[in-house]
Amino acid sequence: MGAFYCSVCKQTFFAGKSHIFGKKHQDKLKIVLTKFLDKVKEARRMLKAPAVEKYDVTEHELNLWCYCCGAEVQKHITNGNLTVLCGGLLEHMASPEHRKQTDRFWWENKADSKLKEKFLFSEEEMDRFKTEVAKALESYEEKEDEFIKQQASYIREVEQRRQEVMQSTLEPESESESPQGPPQCGPPGHIESSGNRDNYRRGGAGKRAGPSGADEFEDSDWAGGGLDLTFIGYQDSSSGGNVHTGATPPWLKQDPEEGGSGTQEPQAGPSHEEFLKHKEQEKLRKLPASRVGANFDHASQTDAGWLPSFGRVWNSGRRWQSRHQFRAEEGQGTNHKRKKHEPWKGSKKHKPADS
Amino acid sequence: MAGIYLVDVNKVPVYTQYFDISYIPSTVFFFNGQHMKVDYGSPDHTKFVGSFKTKQDFIDLIEVIYRGAMRGKMIVRSPIDPRNVPKYDLLYQGI
């Protein structure tokens, strides 16, 4: 048995194909088929009602991975201008090679044969789909034509109005020289903002109205920008601030939908209890000040009889016991600090000075 | 690369009010969520009011804003010739 790579489990097996009957493989297979089935269902929906859209490079260059054939398939069909959604996938799934590969896949992976039919499309379905697509294309083209006609009429209208206004401004200028109010002449070459008739006032054009006389057309300044301005009304910023008053920008304001009242003041940092706990832990990290030997003065001189104030190594008693033992070992007879009981010497009131 | 968004002033009344947009088209520039101010030679530095005369003007302006922003500046000076900047009257509520 050689090495066999199972693309469902994404593992190499050296013991033949018996893993296919195992739980893991079947689970993974189920997941894979479910994912693939979702995409196929979408395509099936398109079968009944094909959608034709304008070709958009960002959206319509998708490739799908066909698990049965082990190859990438283009999802949509396009001719450069228009796209038929899911067309590529449907064509691929109706092809005989895909049928063969699907059979092989089902046999090799021992998948549920009831599911197999869902991944195959018949030739009749494809024919139906093609007729539906043709119809959809026709209707799409009709809509496009209509839209273009609308645009053309709108442009004509606007151009017409512009011409009228140009005429009207030329005539009054040549007559009068005294300044008149701007609104009377109307803005030259003014273009309406689409769908905004309520707001606009004929005060735009940068207020460079006719009265400035013949200067207007001799200005080397970019009056073109002024001609295109649309005035949309003064913004009332008394309720909130605006950028000039330095108010908070709307994108930095608190979102009224965000969270409930509990999250209104998210406290940063630990709470009081947590802080106290932390302080205790820090104290414990240091050695306790009351431990044995904490106050030991390492600089002091100790005599030979010094013993630490806990038991010696093998002792488990009190300090005096270890001291007793130490003394006995050293064989020290007398100790000026303590009177030792020496019954064999007898009790003498006066001790010799050197004893 | 600069992202350009076309916004209908009727759909965003909050922002129209915040930026005090009285004339359209007005172009507001942002970098990393920060509103960039530019001295165009006009009274309002917070936005460019009107249309651009040439594409190159627009490109140059974007580049200057980008360079200034990368250096940490919040206001830059516009490279557009003042003759090419549209003129308009900035009035406070009609006064």
Tab-separated table of C-alpha atoms in Angstrom:
chain	number	residue	atom	x	y	z
A	1	MET	CA	0.000	0.000	0.000
A	2	GLY	CA	1.482	3.321	-0.947
A	3	ALA	CA	0.753	6.737	0.412
A	4	PHE	CA	-2.739	7.891	-0.356
A	5	TYR	CA	-3.845	11.513	0.112
A	6	CYS	CA	-7.484	11.987	0.973
A	7	SER	CA	-8.570	15.457	-0.149
A	8	VAL	CA	-11.604	15.423	2.119
A	9	CYS	CA	-9.647	14.788	5.296
A	10	LYS	CA	-6.644	16.642	3.872
A	11	GLN	CA	-4.399	13.916	5.216
A	12	THR	CA	-2.067	11.292	3.843
A	13	PHE	CA	-2.876	7.735	4.830
A	14	PHE	CA	-0.481	4.864	4.578
A	15	ALA	CA	-2.805	2.060	5.489
A	16	GLY	CA	-5.053	1.971	2.485
A	17	LYS	CA	-8.480	3.462	2.120
A	18	SER	CA	-10.096	1.946	5.162
A	19	HIS	CA	-10.309	5.326	6.890
A	20	ILE	CA	-13.139	6.197	4.537
A	21	PHE	CA	-15.514	4.087	6.547
A	22	GLY	CA	-14.428	5.805	9.738
A	23	LYS	CA	-16.414	8.465	11.553
A	24	LYS	CA	-14.007	11.343	10.942
A	25	HIS	CA	-13.979	10.959	7.219
A	26	GLN	CA	-17.723	10.690	7.005
A	27	ASP	CA	-18.181	13.769	9.201
A	28	LYS	CA	-15.792	15.814	7.135
A	29	LEU	CA	-17.468	14.560	3.998
A	30	LYS	CA	-20.839	15.661	5.302
A	31	ILE	CA	-19.553	19.150	6.047
A	32	VAL	CA	-17.933	19.433	2.643
A	33	LEU	CA	-21.061	18.281	0.880
A	34	THR	CA	-23.275	20.642	2.874
A	35	LYS	CA	-21.109	23.592	1.949
A	36	PHE	CA	-21.051	22.581	-1.664
A	37	LEU	CA	-24.768	21.913	-1.670
A	38	ASP	CA	-25.509	25.478	-0.564
A	39	LYS	CA	-23.751	26.809	-3.605
A	40	VAL	CA	-25.475	24.309	-5.839
A	41	LYS	CA	-28.861	25.290	-4.406
A	42	GLU	CA	-28.156	28.899	-5.242
A	43	ALA	CA	-27.381	27.852	-8.787
A	44	ARG	CA	-30.586	25.811	-8.945
A	45	ARG	CA	-32.580	28.868	-7.956
A	46	MET	CA	-30.948	30.748	-10.771
A	47	LEU	CA	-32.032	27.961	-13.081
A	48	LYS	CA	-35.652	28.980	-12.767
A	49	ALA	CA	-35.114	32.727	-12.731
A	50	PRO	CA	-31.860	33.716	-14.341
A	51	ALA	CA	-30.402	37.082	-13.413
A	52	VAL	CA	-28.496	39.145	-15.922
A	53	GLU	CA	-26.365	41.978	-14.672
A	54	LYS	CA	-23.894	44.463	-15.921
A	55	TYR	CA	-20.438	42.971	-15.749
A	56	ASP	CA	-18.589	44.121	-12.680
A	57	VAL	CA	-15.001	42.984	-12.448
A	58	THR	CA	-14.902	43.099	-8.698
A	59	GLU	CA	-17.872	40.836	-8.212
A	60	HIS	CA	-18.159	38.586	-11.197
A	61	GLU	CA	-14.708	37.046	-11.457
A	62	LEU	CA	-15.389	34.418	-8.811
A	63	ASN	CA	-14.166	30.874	-9.032
A	64	LEU	CA	-15.708	27.964	-7.196
A	65	TRP	CA	-14.005	24.753	-6.216
A	66	CYS	CA	-15.863	21.685	-7.456
A	67	TYR	CA	-15.118	18.927	-4.956
A	68	CYS	CA	-16.158	16.177	-7.323
A	69	CYS	CA	-13.852	17.154	-10.142
A	70	GLY	CA	-11.158	18.576	-7.904
A	71	ALA	CA	-10.903	21.670	-10.082
A	72	GLU	CA	-11.793	25.364	-10.054
A	73	VAL	CA	-14.846	26.421	-11.989
A	74	GLN	CA	-15.860	29.928	-12.974
A	75	LYS	CA	-19.061	30.785	-11.180
A	76	HIS	CA	-20.590	33.277	-13.576
A	77	ILE	CA	-20.529	33.516	-17.356
A	78	THR	CA	-19.686	36.835	-18.884
A	79	ASN	CA	-19.070	38.281	-22.292
A	80	GLY	CA	-17.350	41.414	-21.124
A	81	ASN	CA	-20.413	43.624	-20.776
A	82	LEU	CA	-23.023	41.433	-19.202
A	83	THR	CA	-22.944	38.586	-16.735
A	84	VAL	CA	-25.275	35.670	-16.268
A	85	LEU	CA	-25.142	34.821	-12.593
A	86	CYS	CA	-24.167	31.244	-11.723
A	87	GLY	CA	-24.063	30.406	-15.416
A	88	GLY	CA	-20.600	28.935	-15.284
A	89	LEU	CA	-21.413	26.633	-12.430
A	90	LEU	CA	-24.572	25.354	-14.080
A	91	GLU	CA	-22.823	24.628	-17.339
A	92	HIS	CA	-20.082	22.757	-15.563
A	93	MET	CA	-22.478	20.677	-13.540
A	94	ALA	CA	-24.448	19.628	-16.591
A	95	SER	CA	-21.369	18.445	-18.453
A	96	PRO	CA	-20.737	14.689	-18.824
A	97	GLU	CA	-17.224	14.921	-17.373
A	98	HIS	CA	-18.654	16.331	-14.166
A	99	ARG	CA	-21.145	13.474	-14.061
A	100	LYS	CA	-18.350	10.948	-14.344
A	101	GLN	CA	-16.275	12.679	-11.700
A	102	THR	CA	-19.256	12.893	-9.369
A	103	ASP	CA	-19.855	9.169	-9.715
A	104	ARG	CA	-16.209	8.484	-9.024
A	105	PHE	CA	-16.205	10.815	-6.013
A	106	TRP	CA	-19.286	9.150	-4.570
A	107	TRP	CA	-17.815	5.704	-5.064
A	108	GLU	CA	-14.424	6.543	-3.608
A	109	ASN	CA	-15.661	8.393	-0.567
A	110	LYS	CA	-18.645	6.165	0.086
A	111	ALA	CA	-20.977	9.133	0.364
A	112	ASP	CA	-24.720	8.984	0.676
A	113	SER	CA	-26.088	8.148	-2.763
A	114	LYS	CA	-29.326	10.043	-2.124
A	115	LEU	CA	-27.388	13.269	-2.143
A	116	LYS	CA	-25.703	12.573	-5.452
A	117	GLU	CA	-28.649	13.602	-7.604
A	118	LYS	CA	-28.686	17.049	-6.074
A	119	PHE	CA	-25.255	17.770	-7.468
A	120	LEU	CA	-26.133	16.811	-11.026
A	121	PHE	CA	-28.079	18.760	-13.591
A	122	SER	CA	-29.717	17.224	-16.623
A	123	GLU	CA	-29.552	18.403	-20.215
A	124	GLU	CA	-33.252	19.379	-20.250
A	125	GLU	CA	-32.746	21.663	-17.300
A	126	MET	CA	-29.863	23.293	-19.100
A	127	ASP	CA	-31.944	23.863	-22.216
A	128	ARG	CA	-34.684	25.451	-20.189
A	129	PHE	CA	-32.120	27.604	-18.488
A	130	LYS	CA	-30.735	28.768	-21.798
A	131	THR	CA	-34.146	29.890	-23.039
A	132	GLU	CA	-34.786	31.710	-19.792
A	133	VAL	CA	-31.434	33.433	-20.068
A	134	ALA	CA	-32.204	34.605	-23.574
A	135	LYS	CA	-35.435	36.140	-22.333
A	136	ALA	CA	-33.693	37.791	-19.414
A	137	LEU	CA	-31.073	39.249	-21.711
A	138	GLU	CA	-33.722	40.758	-23.931
A	139	SER	CA	-35.555	42.399	-21.072
A	140	TYR	CA	-32.285	43.696	-19.666
A	141	GLU	CA	-31.388	45.267	-22.976
A	142	GLU	CA	-34.787	46.899	-23.188
A	143	LYS	CA	-34.342	48.391	-19.744
A	144	GLU	CA	-30.915	49.686	-20.674
A	145	ASP	CA	-32.242	51.363	-23.779
A	146	GLU	CA	-34.991	53.048	-21.832
A	147	PHE	CA	-32.570	54.310	-19.265
A	148	ILE	CA	-30.321	55.759	-21.936
A	149	LYS	CA	-33.239	57.534	-23.542
A	150	GLN	CA	-34.222	59.039	-20.210
A	151	GLN	CA	-30.717	60.295	-19.639
A	152	ALA	CA	-30.584	61.814	-23.076
A	153	SER	CA	-33.841	63.700	-22.628
A	154	TYR	CA	-32.708	64.972	-19.239
A	155	ILE	CA	-29.461	66.261	-20.670
A	156	ARG	CA	-31.295	67.946	-23.498
A	157	GLU	CA	-33.613	69.620	-21.036
A	158	VAL	CA	-30.799	70.925	-18.917
A	159	GLU	CA	-28.902	72.185	-21.917
A	160	GLN	CA	-32.012	73.990	-23.129
A	161	ARG	CA	-32.515	75.734	-19.839
A	162	ARG	CA	-28.912	76.742	-19.713
A	163	GLN	CA	-29.142	78.339	-23.112
A	164	GLU	CA	-32.231	80.263	-22.086
A	165	VAL	CA	-30.574	81.605	-19.001
A	166	MET	CA	-27.452	82.596	-20.906
A	167	GLN	CA	-29.603	84.560	-23.308
A	168	SER	CA	-31.479	86.275	-20.537
A	169	THR	CA	-28.311	87.381	-18.776
A	170	LEU	CA	-26.710	88.688	-21.935
A	171	GLU	CA	-29.643	90.934	-22.698
A	172	PRO	CA	-30.032	92.782	-19.343
A	173	GLU	CA	-26.269	93.327	-19.077
A	174	SER	CA	-26.027	95.150	-22.301
A	175	GLU	CA	-28.811	97.500	-21.168
A	176	SER	CA	-28.122	98.508	-17.585
A	177	GLU	CA	-25.006	99.453	-15.701
A	178	SER	CA	-26.379	100.309	-12.271
A	179	PRO	CA	-26.116	97.528	-9.741
A	180	GLN	CA	-29.163	95.407	-9.370
A	181	GLY	CA	-29.939	92.729	-6.848
A	182	PRO	CA	-28.464	89.363	-7.694
A	183	PRO	CA	-31.665	87.425	-7.736
A	184	GLN	CA	-33.078	89.338	-10.625
A	185	CYS	CA	-30.573	88.181	-13.166
A	186	GLY	CA	-30.447	84.653	-11.989
A	187	PRO	CA	-27.317	82.585	-11.965
A	188	PRO	CA	-25.774	81.964	-15.318
A	189	GLY	CA	-25.229	78.378	-16.288
A	190	HIS	CA	-26.761	77.093	-13.134
A	191	ILE	CA	-27.466	73.417	-12.883
A	192	GLU	CA	-30.030	72.041	-10.493
A	193	SER	CA	-29.145	69.365	-8.121
A	194	SER	CA	-31.136	66.320	-8.989
A	195	GLY	CA	-34.233	65.822	-6.931
A	196	ASN	CA	-33.549	68.748	-4.670
A	197	ARG	CA	-36.019	71.341	-5.827
A	198	ASP	CA	-37.247	72.295	-2.400
A	199	ASN	CA	-33.954	73.452	-1.049
A	200	TYR	CA	-32.350	75.315	-3.805
A	201	ARG	CA	-32.519	79.011	-4.206
A	202	ARG	CA	-31.448	80.979	-7.189
A	203	GLY	CA	-28.810	82.743	-5.221
A	204	GLY	CA	-25.844	80.606	-6.089
A	205	ALA	CA	-23.243	81.145	-8.744
A	206	GLY	CA	-21.039	82.580	-6.067
A	207	LYS	CA	-23.085	85.730	-6.062
A	208	ARG	CA	-21.277	86.919	-9.110
A	209	ALA	CA	-24.350	88.242	-10.739
A	210	GLY	CA	-24.694	90.329	-13.850
A	211	PRO	CA	-24.283	93.740	-12.224
A	212	SER	CA	-20.539	93.420	-12.169
A	213	GLY	CA	-20.945	94.152	-15.783
A	214	ALA	CA	-18.769	93.142	-18.589
A	215	ASP	CA	-16.013	92.255	-16.164
A	216	GLU	CA	-17.567	88.927	-15.567
A	217	PHE	CA	-16.573	87.408	-18.817
A	218	GLU	CA	-13.162	88.961	-18.877
A	219	ASP	CA	-12.171	87.580	-15.474
A	220	SER	CA	-9.248	85.290	-15.609
A	221	ASP	CA	-10.419	83.718	-12.354
A	222	TRP	CA	-12.005	80.336	-12.457
A	223	ALA	CA	-15.568	81.482	-12.657
A	224	GLY	CA	-16.545	78.072	-13.903
A	225	GLY	CA	-16.541	76.752	-10.379
A	226	GLY	CA	-18.751	79.548	-9.279
A	227	LEU	CA	-21.175	78.869	-12.049
A	228	ASP	CA	-21.675	75.300	-10.905
A	229	LEU	CA	-22.415	76.032	-7.276
A	230	THR	CA	-25.795	75.203	-5.911
A	231	PHE	CA	-26.923	76.951	-2.800
A	232	ILE	CA	-28.732	74.601	-0.465
A	233	GLY	CA	-29.667	76.831	2.406
A	234	TYR	CA	-27.848	77.925	5.505
A	235	GLN	CA	-27.290	75.162	7.976
A	236	ASP	CA	-28.671	75.887	11.412
A	237	SER	CA	-25.989	74.801	13.820
A	238	SER	CA	-27.448	76.382	16.917
A	239	SER	CA	-28.799	73.041	18.129
A	240	GLY	CA	-25.444	71.317	18.017
A	241	GLY	CA	-22.071	72.753	17.184
A	242	ASN	CA	-20.451	72.605	13.795
A	243	VAL	CA	-16.913	72.190	12.606
A	244	HIS	CA	-16.180	75.895	12.961
A	245	THR	CA	-17.248	76.002	16.584
A	246	GLY	CA	-15.157	72.951	17.339
A	247	ALA	CA	-17.989	70.589	18.276
A	248	THR	CA	-17.495	66.835	18.510
A	249	PRO	CA	-17.667	65.292	15.056
A	250	PRO	CA	-20.719	63.040	14.577
A	251	TRP	CA	-18.551	59.974	14.051
A	252	LEU	CA	-16.942	60.395	17.450
A	253	LYS	CA	-20.161	60.940	19.334
A	254	GLN	CA	-21.559	58.134	21.464
A	255	ASP	CA	-23.949	56.057	19.432
A	256	PRO	CA	-27.353	56.093	21.147
A	257	GLU	CA	-27.991	52.496	20.056
A	258	GLU	CA	-24.773	51.174	21.431
A	259	GLY	CA	-25.194	49.011	24.568
A	260	GLY	CA	-27.563	49.590	27.471
A	261	SER	CA	-27.280	51.876	30.431
A	262	GLY	CA	-24.836	49.491	32.045
A	263	THR	CA	-22.112	50.153	29.529
A	264	GLN	CA	-22.451	53.881	29.631
A	265	GLU	CA	-19.401	54.333	31.793
A	266	PRO	CA	-17.069	51.473	31.134
A	267	GLN	CA	-14.621	51.650	33.978
A	268	ALA	CA	-11.084	51.203	32.967
A	269	GLY	CA	-8.812	49.326	35.333
A	270	PRO	CA	-9.503	47.032	38.323
A	271	SER	CA	-12.243	47.576	40.841
A	272	HIS	CA	-11.463	48.457	44.444
A	273	GLU	CA	-11.625	44.828	45.666
A	274	GLU	CA	-9.353	43.667	42.918
A	275	PHE	CA	-6.886	46.353	43.831
A	276	LEU	CA	-6.832	45.335	47.478
A	277	LYS	CA	-6.389	41.699	46.512
A	278	HIS	CA	-3.484	42.675	44.330
A	279	LYS	CA	-1.871	44.547	47.183
A	280	GLU	CA	-2.147	41.484	49.432
A	281	GLN	CA	-0.592	39.310	46.779
A	282	GLU	CA	2.290	41.696	46.396
A	283	LYS	CA	2.908	41.615	50.130
A	284	LEU	CA	2.965	37.835	50.129
A	285	ARG	CA	5.566	37.824	47.442
A	286	LYS	CA	8.077	39.338	49.882
A	287	LEU	CA	9.432	37.231	52.766
A	288	PRO	CA	7.487	37.746	56.003
A	289	ALA	CA	9.106	40.242	58.338
A	290	SER	CA	8.380	38.113	61.373
A	291	ARG	CA	10.025	34.953	60.124
A	292	VAL	CA	12.846	33.382	62.050
A	293	GLY	CA	16.109	35.008	61.217
A	294	ALA	CA	14.516	38.114	59.694
A	295	ASN	CA	16.235	40.399	62.166
A	296	PHE	CA	19.507	38.583	62.087
A	297	ASP	CA	22.379	40.965	62.221
A	298	HIS	CA	24.852	39.400	59.854
A	299	ALA	CA	27.599	41.784	60.919
A	300	SER	CA	27.650	40.755	64.544
A	301	GLN	CA	30.403	38.449	65.853
A	302	THR	CA	29.268	35.175	67.239
A	303	ASP	CA	31.196	32.972	69.558
A	304	ALA	CA	31.771	29.288	69.079
A	305	GLY	CA	28.801	28.389	71.191
A	306	TRP	CA	26.306	30.224	69.080
A	307	LEU	CA	23.400	28.263	67.914
A	308	PRO	CA	20.535	29.430	65.742
A	309	SER	CA	17.262	29.829	67.528
A	310	PHE	CA	15.632	26.770	66.095
A	311	GLY	CA	16.523	23.130	66.355
A	312	ARG	CA	19.528	21.525	64.715
A	313	VAL	CA	19.269	19.276	61.717
A	314	TRP	CA	17.957	16.087	63.196
A	315	ASN	CA	16.233	17.580	66.154
A	316	SER	CA	12.615	18.189	66.410
A	317	GLY	CA	12.509	19.742	69.788
A	318	ARG	CA	13.081	23.066	71.293
A	319	ARG	CA	16.122	25.182	71.143
A	320	TRP	CA	17.421	24.296	74.577
A	321	GLN	CA	17.535	20.645	73.685
A	322	SER	CA	19.743	21.293	70.726
A	323	ARG	CA	21.891	23.547	72.811
A	324	HIS	CA	22.205	20.843	75.445
A	325	GLN	CA	23.229	18.381	72.840
A	326	PHE	CA	25.731	20.738	71.320
A	327	ARG	CA	27.336	21.395	74.643
A	328	ALA	CA	27.575	17.752	75.375
A	329	GLU	CA	29.278	17.164	72.079
A	330	GLU	CA	31.752	19.954	72.552
A	331	GLY	CA	32.479	18.765	76.058
A	332	GLN	CA	32.355	22.151	77.515
A	333	GLY	CA	32.169	21.919	81.212
A	334	THR	CA	31.320	25.348	82.387
A	335	ASN	CA	29.382	28.143	81.037
A	336	HIS	CA	29.452	31.446	82.909
A	337	LYS	CA	26.063	32.378	81.771
A	338	ARG	CA	24.376	29.338	83.092
A	339	LYS	CA	24.983	27.308	86.249
A	340	LYS	CA	25.173	23.705	85.359
A	341	HIS	CA	24.103	21.062	87.767
A	342	GLU	CA	27.118	18.783	88.446
A	343	PRO	CA	26.096	16.319	91.065
A	344	TRP	CA	29.461	14.449	91.092
A	345	LYS	CA	31.289	17.527	92.185
A	346	GLY	CA	29.091	18.139	95.123
A	347	SER	CA	27.459	21.368	95.972
A	348	LYS	CA	29.968	24.009	96.971
A	349	LYS	CA	29.072	27.423	98.040
A	350	HIS	CA	32.264	28.902	96.728
A	351	LYS	CA	33.408	27.959	93.401
A	352	PRO	CA	37.040	28.324	92.593
A	353	ALA	CA	37.611	31.173	90.208
A	354	ASP	CA	39.233	29.038	87.569
A	355	SER	CA	36.831	26.106	87.609
B	1	MET	CA	-5.028	55.165	-2.872
B	2	ALA	CA	-7.662	57.759	-2.110
B	3	GLY	CA	-11.263	56.644	-1.825
B	4	ILE	CA	-13.801	59.001	-3.318
B	5	TYR	CA	-17.364	58.919	-2.087
B	6	LEU	CA	-20.279	60.765	-3.568
B	7	VAL	CA	-22.794	61.674	-0.888
B	8	ASP	CA	-26.240	63.145	-1.323
B	9	VAL	CA	-26.572	66.028	1.135
B	10	ASN	CA	-30.194	65.187	1.752
B	11	LYS	CA	-29.315	61.743	3.034
B	12	VAL	CA	-26.880	62.924	5.706
B	13	PRO	CA	-28.421	65.918	7.486
B	14	VAL	CA	-26.199	65.393	10.550
B	15	TYR	CA	-23.042	65.774	8.533
B	16	THR	CA	-24.432	68.574	6.388
B	17	GLN	CA	-25.108	70.484	9.565
B	18	TYR	CA	-21.780	69.599	11.161
B	19	PHE	CA	-19.712	70.665	8.173
B	20	ASP	CA	-21.977	73.665	7.563
B	21	ILE	CA	-22.438	72.808	3.935
B	22	SER	CA	-24.302	75.597	2.210
B	23	TYR	CA	-23.028	75.227	-1.312
B	24	ILE	CA	-22.704	72.035	-3.274
B	25	PRO	CA	-20.529	70.489	-4.537
B	26	SER	CA	-18.363	70.650	-1.426
B	27	THR	CA	-15.487	68.282	-0.942
B	28	VAL	CA	-14.368	67.287	2.536
B	29	PHE	CA	-11.088	65.453	2.997
B	30	PHE	CA	-10.280	62.835	5.615
B	31	PHE	CA	-7.194	60.875	6.461
B	32	ASN	CA	-7.433	57.915	8.798
B	33	GLY	CA	-10.743	59.161	10.090
B	34	GLN	CA	-9.268	62.573	10.796
B	35	HIS	CA	-10.820	65.570	9.081
B	36	MET	CA	-8.113	67.427	7.152
B	37	LYS	CA	-8.256	71.187	6.772
B	38	VAL	CA	-6.728	72.868	3.753
B	39	ASP	CA	-5.979	76.508	3.163
B	40	TYR	CA	-7.343	77.085	-0.329
B	41	GLY	CA	-7.121	80.846	-0.073
B	42	SER	CA	-10.872	80.908	0.534
B	43	PRO	CA	-12.509	81.815	3.854
B	44	ASP	CA	-13.460	78.242	4.710
B	45	HIS	CA	-10.616	75.825	5.310
B	46	THR	CA	-12.757	72.870	6.252
B	47	LYS	CA	-13.953	71.976	2.788
B	48	PHE	CA	-13.393	72.710	-0.869
B	49	VAL	CA	-16.462	74.500	-2.207
B	50	GLY	CA	-17.163	74.178	-5.878
B	51	SER	CA	-15.732	72.055	-8.638
B	52	PHE	CA	-12.120	71.541	-9.610
B	53	LYS	CA	-10.929	73.147	-12.795
B	54	THR	CA	-8.701	70.305	-13.888
B	55	LYS	CA	-8.138	66.739	-12.868
B	56	GLN	CA	-4.542	67.534	-12.149
B	57	ASP	CA	-5.595	70.108	-9.567
B	58	PHE	CA	-7.559	67.470	-7.739
B	59	ILE	CA	-4.718	64.986	-7.900
B	60	ASP	CA	-2.218	67.521	-6.633
B	61	LEU	CA	-4.484	68.508	-3.781
B	62	ILE	CA	-4.912	64.904	-2.729
B	63	GLU	CA	-1.182	64.368	-2.821
B	64	VAL	CA	-0.474	67.420	-0.697
B	65	ILE	CA	-3.069	66.359	1.832
B	66	TYR	CA	-1.594	62.865	1.937
B	67	ARG	CA	1.940	64.066	2.431
B	68	GLY	CA	0.914	66.492	5.129
B	69	ALA	CA	-1.122	63.886	6.914
B	70	MET	CA	1.701	61.354	6.835
B	71	ARG	CA	3.864	63.960	8.537
B	72	GLY	CA	1.217	64.482	11.179
B	73	LYS	CA	-0.140	67.779	9.970
B	74	MET	CA	-3.816	68.533	10.394
B	75	ILE	CA	-3.897	71.510	8.045
B	76	VAL	CA	-2.031	71.931	4.788
B	77	ARG	CA	-1.808	74.578	2.133
B	78	SER	CA	-3.493	73.848	-1.174
B	79	PRO	CA	-1.279	73.669	-4.262
B	80	ILE	CA	-4.109	74.814	-6.488
B	81	ASP	CA	-3.638	78.204	-8.074
B	82	PRO	CA	-5.995	80.645	-6.309
B	83	ARG	CA	-7.274	81.686	-9.703
B	84	ASN	CA	-8.575	78.159	-10.168
B	85	VAL	CA	-10.336	78.029	-6.817
B	86	PRO	CA	-14.032	78.903	-7.145
B	87	LYS	CA	-15.086	82.009	-5.316
B	88	TYR	CA	-18.212	82.209	-3.213
B	89	ASP	CA	-19.608	84.383	-0.476
B	90	LEU	CA	-19.422	82.993	2.993
B	91	LEU	CA	-22.208	84.569	4.927
B	92	TYR	CA	-23.329	83.662	8.388
B	93	GLN	CA	-27.025	82.972	8.060
B	94	GLY	CA	-27.598	85.637	5.509
B	95	ILE	CA	-25.960	88.503	7.301
